[in-house]
Amino acid sequence: QLVESGGGLVQAGDSLTLSCKVSGRTFSANSMGWFRRAPGQEREFVGVISLSTASTAVADSVKGRFAISKVNAKNTVYLLMNSLKPEDTAVYYCAASLTTDWLPTRSVEYDVWGQGTQVTVTS
């Protein structure tokens, strides 16, 4: 119901855009979030977008470099990543929050998860 794509191997300073295709019951989601998990680390909030208002929020660690957008006609949410750093290397997941009303940032507030896509940034 959530399918991520767009991951890959890039160099520091490069840009990459991840896509999250929404289908099924996730059509009724309130918000779509992006999380990441680096090797040996816990899952980390990256950003979120409200599907009704298009309001967004991103983590401090990516502020000014990452942005979130959506295209309703394509049922797709995007994570635009610029000025990538080696520390951005992780598996990136999109997730749908079906019940939380306002820009959830905790993973427990999300109900449906994608399978993840690997992003590797080399120095």
Short mmCIF file of C-alpha atoms in Angstrom, two decimals:
data_model
loop_
_atom_site.label_atom_id
_atom_site.label_comp_id
_atom_site.label_asym_id
_atom_site.label_seq_id
_atom_site.Cartn_x
_atom_site.Cartn_y
_atom_site.Cartn_z
CA GLN A 1 0.00 0.00 0.00
CA LEU A 2 3.04 2.22 0.29
CA VAL A 3 5.84 1.70 -2.17
CA GLU A 4 9.04 3.74 -1.96
CA SER A 5 11.42 4.23 -4.84
CA GLY A 6 14.29 6.44 -5.87
CA GLY A 7 17.03 5.33 -3.53
CA GLY A 8 20.56 4.78 -4.73
CA LEU A 9 24.25 5.45 -4.38
CA VAL A 10 25.30 9.09 -4.63
CA GLN A 11 28.22 11.29 -3.68
CA ALA A 12 28.28 13.90 -0.95
CA GLY A 13 26.69 17.10 -2.18
CA ASP A 14 24.42 15.35 -4.65
CA SER A 15 20.63 15.45 -4.70
CA LEU A 16 18.15 12.63 -4.71
CA THR A 17 14.35 12.43 -4.72
CA LEU A 18 12.48 9.58 -3.09
CA SER A 19 8.92 8.74 -4.06
CA CYS A 20 6.18 7.07 -2.04
CA LYS A 21 3.24 5.73 -4.00
CA VAL A 22 0.03 5.54 -1.98
CA SER A 23 -2.68 2.97 -2.58
CA GLY A 24 -5.43 1.14 -0.77
CA ARG A 25 -6.58 2.33 2.64
CA THR A 26 -3.74 4.80 2.87
CA PHE A 27 -5.76 7.05 0.58
CA SER A 28 -7.54 8.16 3.75
CA ALA A 29 -4.36 9.01 5.63
CA ASN A 30 -4.12 12.36 7.40
CA SER A 31 -0.38 12.67 7.06
CA MET A 32 2.52 11.01 5.31
CA GLY A 33 5.86 10.83 7.01
CA TRP A 34 9.41 9.91 6.13
CA PHE A 35 11.71 8.11 8.51
CA ARG A 36 15.16 6.62 8.17
CA ARG A 37 17.24 4.00 9.89
CA ALA A 38 20.99 3.99 9.65
CA PRO A 39 22.97 0.82 10.45
CA GLY A 40 23.07 0.19 14.16
CA GLN A 41 20.80 3.12 14.93
CA GLU A 42 17.15 3.58 15.80
CA ARG A 43 14.58 4.77 13.32
CA GLU A 44 14.67 8.55 13.01
CA PHE A 45 11.96 11.00 11.97
CA VAL A 46 12.87 12.91 8.81
CA GLY A 47 9.76 14.82 7.80
CA VAL A 48 6.00 14.84 7.41
CA ILE A 49 3.35 16.38 5.19
CA SER A 50 -0.33 16.90 5.85
CA LEU A 51 -2.35 15.51 2.97
CA SER A 52 -5.16 17.99 3.56
CA THR A 53 -3.23 21.23 4.04
CA ALA A 54 0.17 20.36 2.51
CA SER A 55 1.81 21.75 5.65
CA THR A 56 5.18 20.19 6.31
CA ALA A 57 7.73 19.75 9.02
CA VAL A 58 11.24 18.35 8.86
CA ALA A 59 13.78 17.28 11.43
CA ASP A 60 16.44 19.74 12.48
CA SER A 61 19.12 17.41 11.12
CA VAL A 62 17.83 17.89 7.57
CA LYS A 63 16.31 21.36 7.75
CA GLY A 64 17.36 23.51 4.83
CA ARG A 65 18.42 20.44 2.82
CA PHE A 66 15.36 18.19 2.63
CA ALA A 67 11.80 19.03 1.66
CA ILE A 68 8.55 17.11 1.31
CA SER A 69 5.93 17.55 -1.36
CA LYS A 70 2.98 15.71 -2.83
CA VAL A 71 1.19 15.36 -6.13
CA ASN A 72 -2.40 14.36 -5.49
CA ALA A 73 -3.04 13.34 -9.07
CA LYS A 74 -0.24 10.80 -8.84
CA ASN A 75 -1.08 9.66 -5.29
CA THR A 76 2.57 10.19 -4.55
CA VAL A 77 4.55 11.89 -1.82
CA TYR A 78 8.15 12.96 -2.39
CA LEU A 79 11.20 13.49 -0.24
CA LEU A 80 13.55 15.91 -1.97
CA MET A 81 17.06 15.61 -0.61
CA ASN A 82 19.75 18.14 -1.44
CA SER A 83 23.34 18.58 -0.27
CA LEU A 84 23.47 14.98 0.84
CA LYS A 85 26.02 13.98 3.45
CA PRO A 86 27.50 10.58 4.30
CA GLU A 87 25.55 10.69 7.57
CA ASP A 88 22.33 10.68 5.53
CA THR A 89 23.09 7.08 4.57
CA ALA A 90 20.17 4.95 5.73
CA VAL A 91 17.14 2.99 4.68
CA TYR A 92 14.35 5.49 4.13
CA TYR A 93 10.75 4.60 4.86
CA CYS A 94 7.52 6.37 4.13
CA ALA A 95 4.59 5.87 6.44
CA ALA A 96 0.93 6.82 6.63
CA SER A 97 -0.79 8.17 9.71
CA LEU A 98 -4.49 7.38 9.49
CA THR A 99 -5.67 8.98 12.70
CA THR A 100 -3.26 11.61 13.99
CA ASP A 101 -4.54 15.06 13.13
CA TRP A 102 -1.43 17.18 12.96
CA LEU A 103 2.02 16.45 11.55
CA PRO A 104 3.00 13.46 13.66
CA THR A 105 6.69 13.01 14.30
CA ARG A 106 6.74 9.77 16.31
CA SER A 107 6.78 6.41 14.58
CA VAL A 108 4.06 5.08 16.91
CA GLU A 109 1.66 7.58 15.35
CA TYR A 110 1.94 5.87 11.97
CA ASP A 111 -0.18 2.94 10.91
CA VAL A 112 1.12 1.78 7.54
CA TRP A 113 4.73 1.50 6.44
CA GLY A 114 6.52 1.00 3.17
CA GLN A 115 9.28 -1.51 2.62
CA GLY A 116 12.05 1.07 2.58
CA THR A 117 14.59 2.19 0.04
CA GLN A 118 18.34 2.38 0.56
CA VAL A 119 20.19 5.67 0.23
CA THR A 120 23.97 5.54 0.37
CA VAL A 121 26.05 8.71 0.30
CA THR A 122 29.79 8.41 -0.23
CA SER A 123 32.33 11.03 0.73
#
